Tab-separated table of C-alpha atoms in Angstrom:
chain	number	residue	atom	x	y	z
A	1396	MET	CA	109.952	-142.698	159.364
A	1397	THR	CA	106.986	-144.741	160.329
A	1398	THR	CA	104.381	-145.819	158.114
A	1399	ARG	CA	100.761	-145.265	159.025
A	1400	ARG	CA	98.657	-148.569	158.067
A	1401	THR	CA	95.215	-147.577	157.540
A	1402	ARG	CA	91.907	-149.915	157.143
A	1403	PRO	CA	91.558	-150.173	153.181
A	1404	ALA	CA	87.945	-148.879	152.768
A	1405	PRO	CA	85.326	-151.733	152.101
A	1406	ARG	CA	84.069	-152.490	148.924
A	1407	PRO	CA	80.505	-151.488	147.546
A	1408	PRO	CA	78.531	-154.943	146.833
A	1409	GLU	CA	79.264	-156.241	143.357
A	1410	GLY	CA	76.869	-154.562	140.782
A	1411	THR	CA	76.599	-151.249	142.595
A	1412	PRO	CA	77.183	-148.312	140.104
A	1413	PRO	CA	79.841	-145.952	140.152
A	1414	ARG	CA	79.565	-142.849	142.029
A	1415	ALA	CA	79.152	-140.829	139.036
A	1416	GLU	CA	76.235	-143.196	138.125
A	1417	LEU	CA	74.682	-143.056	141.381
A	1418	ALA	CA	75.016	-139.285	141.491
A	1419	ARG	CA	73.301	-139.146	138.218
A	1420	GLN	CA	70.482	-140.926	139.523
A	1421	ALA	CA	70.427	-138.806	142.604
A	1422	ARG	CA	70.274	-135.712	140.083
A	1423	ALA	CA	67.459	-137.448	138.348
A	1424	VAL	CA	65.308	-138.149	141.625
A	1425	LEU	CA	66.183	-134.107	142.670
A	1426	ALA	CA	65.859	-132.603	139.546
A	1427	ASP	CA	62.430	-130.522	140.372
A	1428	ALA	CA	63.848	-129.827	143.690
A	1429	VAL	CA	66.825	-128.571	142.036
A	1430	ARG	CA	64.862	-126.198	139.587
A	1431	ILE	CA	62.586	-124.718	142.404
A	1432	ALA	CA	65.580	-124.064	144.780
A	1433	HIS	CA	67.123	-122.021	141.642
A	1434	TRP	CA	63.954	-120.430	141.128
A	1435	ALA	CA	63.382	-119.421	145.075
A	1436	ALA	CA	67.167	-118.400	145.325
A	1437	GLY	CA	66.789	-116.026	142.332
A	1438	THR	CA	63.265	-114.607	143.583
A	1439	PRO	CA	63.774	-111.415	145.312
A	1440	GLY	CA	61.571	-110.473	148.639
A	1441	PRO	CA	59.520	-112.420	151.026
A	1442	GLY	CA	57.327	-115.267	150.232
A	1443	THR	CA	59.418	-118.416	150.225
A	1444	ALA	CA	59.256	-119.261	153.712
A	1445	ALA	CA	58.114	-123.001	154.837
A	1446	PRO	CA	55.615	-123.763	154.179
A	1447	LEU	CA	55.606	-122.125	150.575
A	1448	ALA	CA	53.204	-118.923	150.550
A	1449	ALA	CA	50.607	-119.203	148.228
A	1450	HIS	CA	51.568	-116.428	145.977
A	1451	ALA	CA	54.989	-118.044	145.863
A	1452	LEU	CA	53.532	-121.198	144.887
A	1453	GLU	CA	51.488	-119.828	142.078
A	1454	ARG	CA	54.434	-118.031	140.635
A	1455	ALA	CA	56.732	-120.756	140.965
A	1456	ALA	CA	53.901	-123.167	139.142
A	1457	THR	CA	53.678	-120.823	136.321
A	1458	ALA	CA	57.302	-119.898	135.818
A	1459	LEU	CA	58.694	-123.609	135.858
A	1460	GLU	CA	55.501	-125.116	134.320
A	1461	LEU	CA	54.857	-127.490	137.328
A	1462	SER	CA	51.638	-128.231	139.054
A	1463	PRO	CA	51.365	-126.551	142.700
A	1464	ALA	CA	51.622	-130.261	143.863
A	1465	GLN	CA	54.658	-130.793	142.535
A	1466	VAL	CA	56.191	-127.430	143.453
A	1467	ARG	CA	55.127	-128.030	147.048
A	1468	ALA	CA	56.752	-131.503	147.055
A	1469	GLY	CA	59.888	-130.144	145.385
A	1470	TRP	CA	60.654	-127.244	147.982
A	1471	ASP	CA	60.078	-129.665	150.790
A	1472	ARG	CA	62.595	-131.810	149.131
A	1473	ALA	CA	65.058	-128.943	148.167
A	1474	ARG	CA	64.962	-127.488	151.908
A	1475	LEU	CA	65.452	-131.206	153.272
A	1476	ALA	CA	68.368	-131.979	150.999
A	1477	GLY	CA	70.168	-128.592	151.969
A	1478	LEU	CA	69.683	-127.212	148.547
A	1479	VAL	CA	68.048	-124.134	149.855
A	1480	GLU	CA	68.280	-122.428	152.951
A	1481	LEU	CA	66.075	-120.029	154.750
A	1482	HIS	CA	67.117	-116.629	156.520
A	1483	GLY	CA	64.090	-115.151	157.628
A	1484	ASP	CA	61.806	-114.660	154.765
A	1485	THR	CA	64.476	-114.901	152.108
A	1486	ALA	CA	65.671	-118.032	150.483
A	1487	ARG	CA	69.413	-118.394	149.566
A	1488	PRO	CA	70.908	-121.173	147.857
A	1489	GLY	CA	72.626	-123.704	149.997
A	1490	TRP	CA	76.131	-124.904	149.357
A	1491	ARG	CA	75.011	-128.009	148.032
A	1492	LEU	CA	73.058	-126.188	145.481
A	1493	ARG	CA	76.140	-124.224	144.172
A	1494	ALA	CA	78.094	-127.339	143.943
A	1495	TRP	CA	75.129	-129.534	142.574
A	1496	ASP	CA	76.689	-129.658	138.729
A	1497	ARG	CA	80.286	-130.390	139.503
A	1498	ASP	CA	80.650	-132.118	142.821
A	1499	ASP	CA	79.040	-135.695	142.988
A	1500	SER	CA	79.714	-136.076	146.608
A	1501	ALA	CA	77.749	-133.228	147.239
A	1502	VAL	CA	74.779	-134.581	145.374
A	1503	LEU	CA	75.004	-138.012	147.155
A	1504	ARG	CA	74.916	-136.108	150.707
A	1505	GLY	CA	72.104	-133.978	149.672
A	1506	TRP	CA	70.243	-137.158	148.448
A	1507	VAL	CA	71.225	-139.098	151.575
A	1508	ALA	CA	69.665	-136.314	153.533
A	1509	LEU	CA	66.776	-136.553	151.830
A	1510	PHE	CA	66.605	-140.193	152.286
A	1511	ASP	CA	66.956	-139.999	156.020
A	1512	ALA	CA	63.841	-137.667	156.433
A	1513	TRP	CA	61.604	-139.743	154.112
A	1514	SER	CA	59.305	-139.687	157.271
A	1515	LEU	CA	58.928	-136.182	156.446
A	1516	VAL	CA	58.558	-136.085	152.601
A	1517	HIS	CA	55.427	-138.662	152.925
A	1518	ALA	CA	53.301	-137.799	155.280
A	1519	ALA	CA	52.089	-140.267	157.594
A	1520	PRO	CA	48.248	-141.684	157.626
A	1521	GLU	CA	45.421	-139.888	159.328
A	1522	GLY	CA	44.216	-141.153	162.417
A	1523	ILE	CA	47.497	-143.303	163.545
A	1524	GLU	CA	48.671	-142.650	167.080
A	1525	ALA	CA	51.884	-140.779	166.779
A	1526	GLY	CA	53.610	-143.619	168.789
A	1527	ALA	CA	52.370	-146.280	166.263
A	1528	VAL	CA	54.304	-143.923	163.597
A	1529	ALA	CA	57.612	-143.511	165.505
A	1530	GLU	CA	57.712	-147.193	166.270
A	1531	ALA	CA	57.252	-147.780	162.307
A	1532	VAL	CA	59.800	-145.474	161.725
A	1533	GLU	CA	62.296	-146.992	163.970
A	1534	ALA	CA	61.753	-150.479	162.746
A	1535	VAL	CA	62.545	-149.249	159.016
A	1536	PRO	CA	66.249	-149.739	158.930
A	1537	GLN	CA	65.659	-153.420	160.035
A	1538	VAL	CA	63.519	-153.588	156.731
A	1539	LEU	CA	65.802	-152.028	154.682
A	1540	SER	CA	68.733	-154.257	155.778
A	1541	LEU	CA	66.629	-157.143	154.555
A	1542	LEU	CA	66.239	-155.475	151.239
A	1543	GLN	CA	70.066	-154.790	151.177
A	1544	LEU	CA	71.033	-158.384	152.096
A	1545	SER	CA	68.481	-160.028	149.921
A	1546	ALA	CA	70.072	-158.469	146.925
A	1547	GLY	CA	66.962	-158.731	145.153
A	1548	SER	CA	63.252	-158.303	145.434
A	1549	VAL	CA	61.412	-159.085	148.722
A	1550	THR	CA	57.971	-160.075	149.160
A	1551	VAL	CA	55.365	-157.628	151.256
A	1552	PRO	CA	54.530	-160.392	153.504
A	1553	ALA	CA	58.312	-161.121	154.739
A	1554	LEU	CA	58.688	-157.152	155.161
A	1555	LEU	CA	55.328	-156.844	157.108
A	1556	ASP	CA	56.770	-160.048	159.097
A	1557	LEU	CA	60.028	-158.470	159.992
A	1558	LEU	CA	58.355	-155.394	160.728
A	1559	GLY	CA	55.854	-156.698	163.145
A	1560	GLN	CA	58.842	-158.547	164.743
A	1561	ARG	CA	60.745	-155.371	165.323
A	1562	VAL	CA	57.907	-153.674	166.519
A	1563	ALA	CA	57.402	-156.238	168.960
A	1564	GLU	CA	60.696	-155.877	170.222
A	1565	LEU	CA	60.555	-151.953	170.761
A	1566	GLN	CA	57.569	-152.416	172.605
A	1567	GLU	CA	59.198	-155.176	174.662
A	1568	GLU	CA	62.214	-153.206	175.498
A	1569	ARG	CA	60.203	-150.563	176.794
A	1570	CYS	CA	57.857	-152.768	178.896
A	1571	GLU	CA	54.685	-152.383	176.909
A	1572	VAL	CA	52.141	-154.866	176.873
A	1573	PRO	CA	50.052	-154.190	173.926
A	1574	LEU	CA	46.280	-154.668	175.029
A	1575	GLY	CA	44.472	-153.300	171.960
A	1576	PRO	CA	43.444	-149.688	171.473
A	1577	GLY	CA	41.535	-148.486	175.000
A	1578	ARG	CA	41.956	-152.098	176.810
A	1579	THR	CA	43.175	-152.513	180.466
A	1580	ALA	CA	43.871	-155.668	182.149
A	1581	PRO	CA	40.845	-157.536	183.635
A	1582	ALA	CA	39.759	-157.288	187.002
A	1583	ALA	CA	40.564	-159.853	189.326
A	1584	SER	CA	37.218	-159.760	190.502
A	1585	ALA	CA	35.758	-160.213	187.055
A	1586	SER	CA	33.244	-162.742	186.561
A	1587	PRO	CA	33.441	-165.569	184.036
A	1588	ALA	CA	31.353	-163.943	181.539
A	1589	GLU	CA	33.227	-160.702	181.653
A	1590	THR	CA	36.673	-162.529	181.303
A	1591	ALA	CA	35.413	-164.460	178.162
A	1592	ALA	CA	34.366	-161.538	176.907
A	1593	ASP	CA	37.626	-159.850	177.651
A	1594	GLN	CA	39.557	-162.971	176.112
A	1595	THR	CA	37.474	-162.702	172.961
A	1596	ALA	CA	38.245	-158.743	172.524
A	1597	ALA	CA	42.056	-159.352	173.291
A	1598	SER	CA	41.819	-161.978	170.771
A	1599	ALA	CA	41.053	-159.298	168.258
A	1600	GLY	CA	43.707	-157.269	169.292
A	1601	PRO	CA	46.304	-158.831	167.141
A	1602	ALA	CA	44.507	-158.608	164.245
A	1603	ARG	CA	43.764	-155.116	164.373
A	1604	SER	CA	47.890	-154.806	165.467
A	1605	ALA	CA	48.465	-156.801	161.833
A	1606	ASP	CA	46.484	-154.135	159.902
A	1607	LEU	CA	48.144	-151.517	161.507
A	1608	ASN	CA	51.301	-152.668	160.927
A	1609	ALA	CA	50.191	-153.508	157.010
A	1610	LEU	CA	49.010	-149.788	156.965
A	1611	LEU	CA	52.186	-148.394	158.322
A	1612	LEU	CA	54.310	-150.629	155.906
A	1613	ASP	CA	52.741	-149.454	153.227
A	1614	TRP	CA	53.431	-145.827	154.560
A	1615	ALA	CA	56.615	-146.604	154.653
A	1616	LEU	CA	57.420	-148.359	151.472
A	1617	GLU	CA	55.407	-145.456	149.365
A	1618	GLY	CA	57.850	-142.832	151.165
A	1619	LEU	CA	60.869	-144.894	150.570
A	1620	ALA	CA	59.891	-144.969	146.704
A	1621	ALA	CA	59.055	-141.370	146.794
A	1622	VAL	CA	62.425	-140.176	147.559
A	1623	GLY	CA	63.861	-142.562	145.457
A	1624	ALA	CA	65.311	-145.420	147.831
A	1625	LEU	CA	63.242	-148.212	146.335
A	1626	THR	CA	60.546	-149.616	143.686
A	1627	LEU	CA	57.507	-150.993	144.631
A	1628	GLY	CA	55.651	-154.021	142.533
A	1629	LYS	CA	53.078	-156.398	142.748
A	1630	GLY	CA	53.483	-157.732	146.255
A	1631	HIS	CA	57.301	-157.091	146.582
A	1632	ALA	CA	59.761	-154.541	146.868
A	1633	THR	CA	63.178	-153.918	145.435
A	1634	LEU	CA	66.175	-151.086	146.457
A	1635	THR	CA	67.038	-149.154	143.887
A	1636	PRO	CA	70.761	-148.666	143.031
A	1637	LEU	CA	70.739	-145.690	145.149
A	1638	GLY	CA	68.690	-147.197	147.906
A	1639	ASN	CA	70.892	-150.119	147.937
A	1640	TRP	CA	74.053	-147.951	147.936
A	1641	ALA	CA	72.835	-145.755	150.875
A	1642	VAL	CA	71.876	-148.708	153.234
A	1643	TRP	CA	75.334	-150.220	152.595
A	1644	VAL	CA	77.087	-147.010	153.337
A	1645	LYS	CA	75.314	-146.790	156.428
A	1646	LEU	CA	75.792	-150.631	157.650
A	1647	GLU	CA	79.520	-150.078	156.822
A	1648	GLN	CA	79.521	-146.563	158.383
A	1649	ILE	CA	81.548	-145.073	155.395
A	1650	CYS	CA	81.728	-141.116	154.931
A	1651	VAL	CA	83.053	-139.525	151.956
A	1652	ALA	CA	86.133	-137.871	153.320
A	1653	ALA	CA	88.403	-135.363	151.760
A	1654	GLN	CA	91.818	-136.848	150.176
A	1655	SER	CA	94.938	-136.242	151.687
A	1656	PRO	CA	96.375	-133.147	150.874
A	1657	ALA	CA	98.707	-133.032	147.884
A	1658	GLY	CA	100.023	-129.757	146.457
A	1659	ASN	CA	97.696	-127.202	148.347
A	1660	ILE	CA	100.173	-124.296	148.349
A	1661	GLU	CA	98.377	-123.939	144.973
A	1662	GLN	CA	94.921	-124.851	145.675
A	1663	SER	CA	92.077	-122.246	146.603
A	1664	ALA	CA	91.383	-121.385	150.347
A	1665	ALA	CA	88.175	-123.915	150.134
A	1666	ASP	CA	90.033	-126.810	148.328
A	1667	MET	CA	93.210	-126.282	150.661
A	1668	LEU	CA	90.824	-126.564	153.487
A	1669	LEU	CA	88.994	-129.768	152.604
A	1670	GLY	CA	92.546	-131.410	151.891
A	1671	CYS	CA	93.359	-130.599	155.470
A	1672	ALA	CA	90.102	-131.918	157.064
A	1673	ARG	CA	91.091	-135.441	157.831
A	1674	LEU	CA	94.740	-134.330	159.045
A	1675	THR	CA	95.518	-134.111	162.907
A	1676	PRO	CA	96.183	-130.302	164.136
A	1677	GLY	CA	99.766	-130.322	163.922
A	1678	PRO	CA	100.310	-131.242	160.070
A	1679	ALA	CA	97.194	-129.300	159.397
A	1680	ARG	CA	98.743	-126.310	161.033
A	1681	ASP	CA	101.947	-127.095	158.844
A	1682	GLU	CA	99.656	-127.141	155.648
A	1683	TYR	CA	97.961	-123.605	157.047
A	1684	ARG	CA	101.524	-122.137	157.085
A	1685	ALA	CA	102.890	-123.347	153.599
A	1686	TRP	CA	99.401	-122.102	152.204
A	1687	LEU	CA	99.792	-118.735	153.829
A	1688	ALA	CA	103.448	-118.252	153.360
A	1689	ALA	CA	102.912	-118.232	149.440
A	1690	ARG	CA	100.388	-115.202	149.731
A	1691	THR	CA	100.161	-111.906	151.124
A	1692	VAL	CA	98.313	-111.869	154.645
A	1693	GLY	CA	95.761	-109.455	153.302
A	1694	SER	CA	94.698	-111.523	150.453
A	1695	ALA	CA	94.837	-114.733	152.169
A	1696	VAL	CA	92.602	-113.276	155.247
A	1697	ALA	CA	90.214	-111.902	152.791
A	1698	GLU	CA	90.112	-115.179	151.222
A	1699	LEU	CA	89.710	-117.322	154.291
A	1700	LEU	CA	86.868	-114.991	155.567
A	1701	ALA	CA	85.379	-115.317	152.248
A	1702	VAL	CA	84.992	-119.183	152.821
A	1703	ALA	CA	83.758	-118.918	155.983
A	1704	ARG	CA	80.845	-116.915	154.836
A	1705	GLY	CA	79.844	-119.595	152.672
A	1706	GLU	CA	77.416	-122.441	153.578
A	1707	ASP	CA	79.833	-125.400	154.312
A	1708	ALA	CA	79.885	-125.160	158.135
A	1709	LEU	CA	83.071	-127.546	158.136
A	1710	LEU	CA	84.731	-125.162	155.949
A	1711	ARG	CA	83.802	-122.145	158.530
A	1712	GLY	CA	85.554	-123.799	161.580
A	1713	LEU	CA	88.450	-124.702	159.425
A	1714	ALA	CA	88.924	-120.993	157.825
A	1715	PHE	CA	89.026	-119.721	161.529
A	1716	GLU	CA	91.484	-122.616	162.432
A	1717	ALA	CA	93.893	-121.124	159.616
A	1718	LEU	CA	93.018	-117.707	160.833
A	1719	ARG	CA	94.857	-119.022	164.071
A	1720	VAL	CA	97.790	-119.652	162.377
A	1721	VAL	CA	97.426	-116.110	160.947
A	1722	GLY	CA	97.541	-114.524	164.522
A	1723	GLY	CA	98.011	-110.733	164.988
A	1724	PRO	CA	97.901	-109.489	161.586
A	1725	ALA	CA	94.129	-110.967	161.058
A	1726	GLU	CA	92.892	-109.158	164.109
A	1727	PRO	CA	91.220	-106.167	162.464
A	1728	GLU	CA	89.409	-108.239	159.967
A	1729	VAL	CA	88.409	-110.921	162.309
A	1730	ARG	CA	87.108	-108.328	164.750
A	1731	ALA	CA	84.920	-106.417	161.768
A	1732	VAL	CA	82.879	-109.643	161.311
A	1733	LEU	CA	81.378	-109.790	164.647
A	1734	ALA	CA	78.547	-108.274	163.022
A	1735	GLU	CA	77.667	-110.998	160.956
A	1736	PRO	CA	75.563	-113.342	162.924
A	1737	SER	CA	77.088	-116.723	161.144
A	1738	LEU	CA	80.798	-115.541	161.865
A	1739	ARG	CA	80.369	-113.918	165.199
A	1740	PRO	CA	80.285	-117.105	167.394
A	1741	TYR	CA	83.736	-117.917	165.751
A	1742	ALA	CA	85.154	-114.693	165.747
A	1743	LEU	CA	84.402	-114.262	169.471
A	1744	LEU	CA	86.316	-117.432	170.244
A	1745	TRP	CA	89.183	-116.426	168.006
A	1746	LEU	CA	89.562	-113.069	169.547
A	1747	ALA	CA	89.275	-114.677	173.039
A	1748	GLU	CA	91.969	-116.930	172.371
A	1749	TYR	CA	94.115	-113.945	170.865
A	1750	GLU	CA	94.017	-112.110	173.995
A	1751	GLY	CA	95.286	-115.234	176.043
A	1752	ASN	CA	92.437	-117.002	177.143
A	1753	ASP	CA	92.576	-120.596	177.692
A	1754	PRO	CA	91.025	-122.339	174.856
A	1755	ASP	CA	88.885	-124.387	177.165
A	1756	ASP	CA	87.576	-121.250	178.756
A	1757	ALA	CA	86.832	-119.177	175.446
A	1758	GLN	CA	83.407	-120.521	175.312
A	1759	ASP	CA	82.394	-118.279	178.233
A	1760	VAL	CA	82.562	-115.245	176.007
A	1761	LEU	CA	79.692	-116.652	173.939
A	1762	SER	CA	76.028	-116.265	174.949
A	1763	ARG	CA	73.911	-119.014	175.127
A	1764	GLU	CA	71.932	-118.202	172.037
A	1765	GLU	CA	75.615	-117.891	170.391
A	1766	ALA	CA	76.603	-121.433	171.787
A	1767	THR	CA	73.701	-122.583	170.645
A	1768	TRP	CA	73.966	-121.368	167.016
A	1769	LEU	CA	77.451	-122.674	167.132
A	1770	TRP	CA	76.396	-126.322	168.136
A	1771	VAL	CA	74.233	-126.593	165.383
A	1772	ASP	CA	76.584	-125.280	163.050
A	1773	THR	CA	79.407	-127.534	164.073
A	1774	ALA	CA	76.742	-130.486	163.782
A	1775	ALA	CA	75.761	-129.446	160.599
A	1776	ALA	CA	79.548	-129.990	159.840
A	1777	VAL	CA	79.823	-133.230	161.372
A	1778	ALA	CA	76.576	-134.335	159.347
A	1779	ASP	CA	77.846	-133.405	156.088
A	1780	HIS	CA	81.338	-134.524	156.543
A	1781	GLY	CA	81.700	-136.436	159.870
A	1782	GLU	CA	80.837	-140.018	161.166
A	1783	THR	CA	77.809	-141.259	162.598
A	1784	GLY	CA	79.315	-141.744	166.025
A	1785	LEU	CA	80.717	-138.283	166.328
A	1786	LEU	CA	77.145	-136.512	165.842
A	1787	VAL	CA	76.095	-138.718	168.613
A	1788	ARG	CA	79.007	-137.600	170.589
A	1789	HIS	CA	78.154	-133.738	169.694
A	1790	LEU	CA	75.345	-134.120	172.225
A	1791	ASP	CA	77.211	-134.052	175.321
A	1792	SER	CA	79.119	-130.327	174.060
A	1793	ALA	CA	75.842	-128.915	174.249
A	1794	VAL	CA	75.659	-125.954	176.794
A	1795	GLN	CA	72.155	-127.391	177.737
A	1796	GLY	CA	72.231	-129.641	180.341
A	1797	THR	CA	69.272	-132.082	179.079
A	1798	VAL	CA	67.961	-132.775	175.485
A	1799	PRO	CA	64.907	-131.540	176.039
A	1800	ALA	CA	66.631	-128.115	176.868
A	1801	LEU	CA	68.691	-128.062	173.989
A	1802	LEU	CA	65.870	-128.949	171.684
A	1803	ASP	CA	64.067	-125.951	172.809
A	1804	GLU	CA	66.677	-123.629	172.339
A	1805	VAL	CA	67.608	-125.121	168.861
A	1806	ARG	CA	64.346	-124.786	167.620
A	1807	ALA	CA	64.313	-121.203	168.850
A	1808	VAL	CA	67.860	-120.216	167.431
A	1809	GLY	CA	66.919	-119.878	163.903
A	1810	HIS	CA	69.704	-121.823	162.203
A	1811	PRO	CA	69.073	-122.593	158.496
A	1812	ARG	CA	70.473	-125.994	158.867
A	1813	THR	CA	68.238	-126.811	162.059
A	1814	VAL	CA	65.945	-129.477	160.519
A	1815	GLN	CA	68.869	-131.403	158.523
A	1816	VAL	CA	70.785	-131.391	161.695
A	1817	LEU	CA	68.005	-132.841	163.814
A	1818	VAL	CA	66.931	-135.483	161.050
A	1819	ALA	CA	70.806	-136.581	160.923
A	1820	LEU	CA	71.029	-136.976	164.739
A	1821	ALA	CA	67.532	-138.533	164.768
A	1822	ALA	CA	68.988	-141.082	162.420
A	1823	ALA	CA	72.068	-141.806	163.949
A	1824	HIS	CA	71.217	-141.829	167.652
A	1825	PRO	CA	71.116	-145.456	169.038
A	1826	ASP	CA	68.672	-144.437	171.943
A	1827	PRO	CA	65.041	-145.150	170.400
A	1828	ALA	CA	63.107	-142.698	172.640
A	1829	LEU	CA	65.902	-139.895	172.078
A	1830	ALA	CA	65.707	-140.237	168.633
A	1831	LYS	CA	62.059	-139.899	168.573
A	1832	ALA	CA	61.979	-136.881	170.604
A	1833	VAL	CA	64.649	-135.616	168.205
A	1834	ARG	CA	62.615	-136.311	165.004
A	1835	ARG	CA	59.825	-134.885	166.488
A	1836	ALA	CA	61.638	-131.747	166.830
A	1837	ALA	CA	62.719	-131.660	163.245
A	1838	PHE	CA	58.954	-132.372	162.292
A	1839	GLN	CA	58.242	-128.935	164.281
A	1840	VAL	CA	60.763	-127.073	162.904
A	1841	HIS	CA	59.893	-128.409	159.478
A	1842	THR	CA	56.281	-127.402	159.567
A	1843	GLY	CA	56.912	-124.381	161.357
A	1844	GLY	CA	55.083	-125.604	164.572
A	1845	ALA	CA	55.605	-124.884	168.258
């Protein structure tokens, strides 16, 4: 036997509250969103699509004793945090909402999803070019890093200076030369008077740019404060414990992982699958076999399919991995779920492999739409339970040849987790141009635009 050594998990900065306290703070930030998600999930019939329909807005405000503005804001937060999912015109509780009162990890993941989507929560100032807004969003991680490393409040002028430097770096990386709004380089034949006028106008450009950066920094700080990541004082900003923890987690690339399995034979299907999530395929199959051996085939298959119907995409994929161990006895039940859209791609792949197709060729049984739906579902699993790098690499598995084609088809496929997947991918991807395109697609899906 060999002992596998693993890198010990980095410890949070000194003074970071325990996870239970961080989860309590996250629950407080999302309290209205949770109330609205419960209300929406228990409201029969249409009228809870995004944006919230006027009559549904009025009903929710009356029922929850909130203002229409509070309901609208809470509704957006509930969707972005994965507390509620839309299926056509019907709102259903997301898996995080079901686990909200008992699972601190689900709460913190929901809050981090909201944190990543701060630029959707707080609308950008009107009249500002989209490119300038995108540059500010790309520069904000540097601002957050300074706040986290400072371990205290940082003055707004210092943050503004850093934002300006980062925006200038982004422009330089793209070989952009800022000439001011509507400016072009002076003609070679310009007269001395015209050249002097151009130089005078150009000298005003940096002032306007500084004003724009100041406006965008105010917007970013207000947006981050709105999701509970920082607090604003007179001329300074400070990360909240939640914000400090979230930035540290992203800097250390830590993800909440399932514990090594122990006693899985006695666990429910969901707990058993989570316990096996970090195992390599061989040990995982051994755990599946032990769990299956303690149950009748019929009850085990029924329990696995019930888990697959839930909102957690990771458990959906793992449930079908366990069903592969069951083999032939599961075939009738797997074939019976082909009519269920959320399970159909998984069932088609299971049946293709059961019928002898090579696993590498099994994807051919999926239609383009089914393959795209599966790509989003798998991305949701990675976003919820995986590592940042894995989410970025997941782009390569899409059947579409280009990112624009993928985004077009992802927007059309109607997966309930589309917005959260795109926001997470935009936050994770190192290519600023690609991240900008993905962020724009998330915004279009969020607002119902084309």
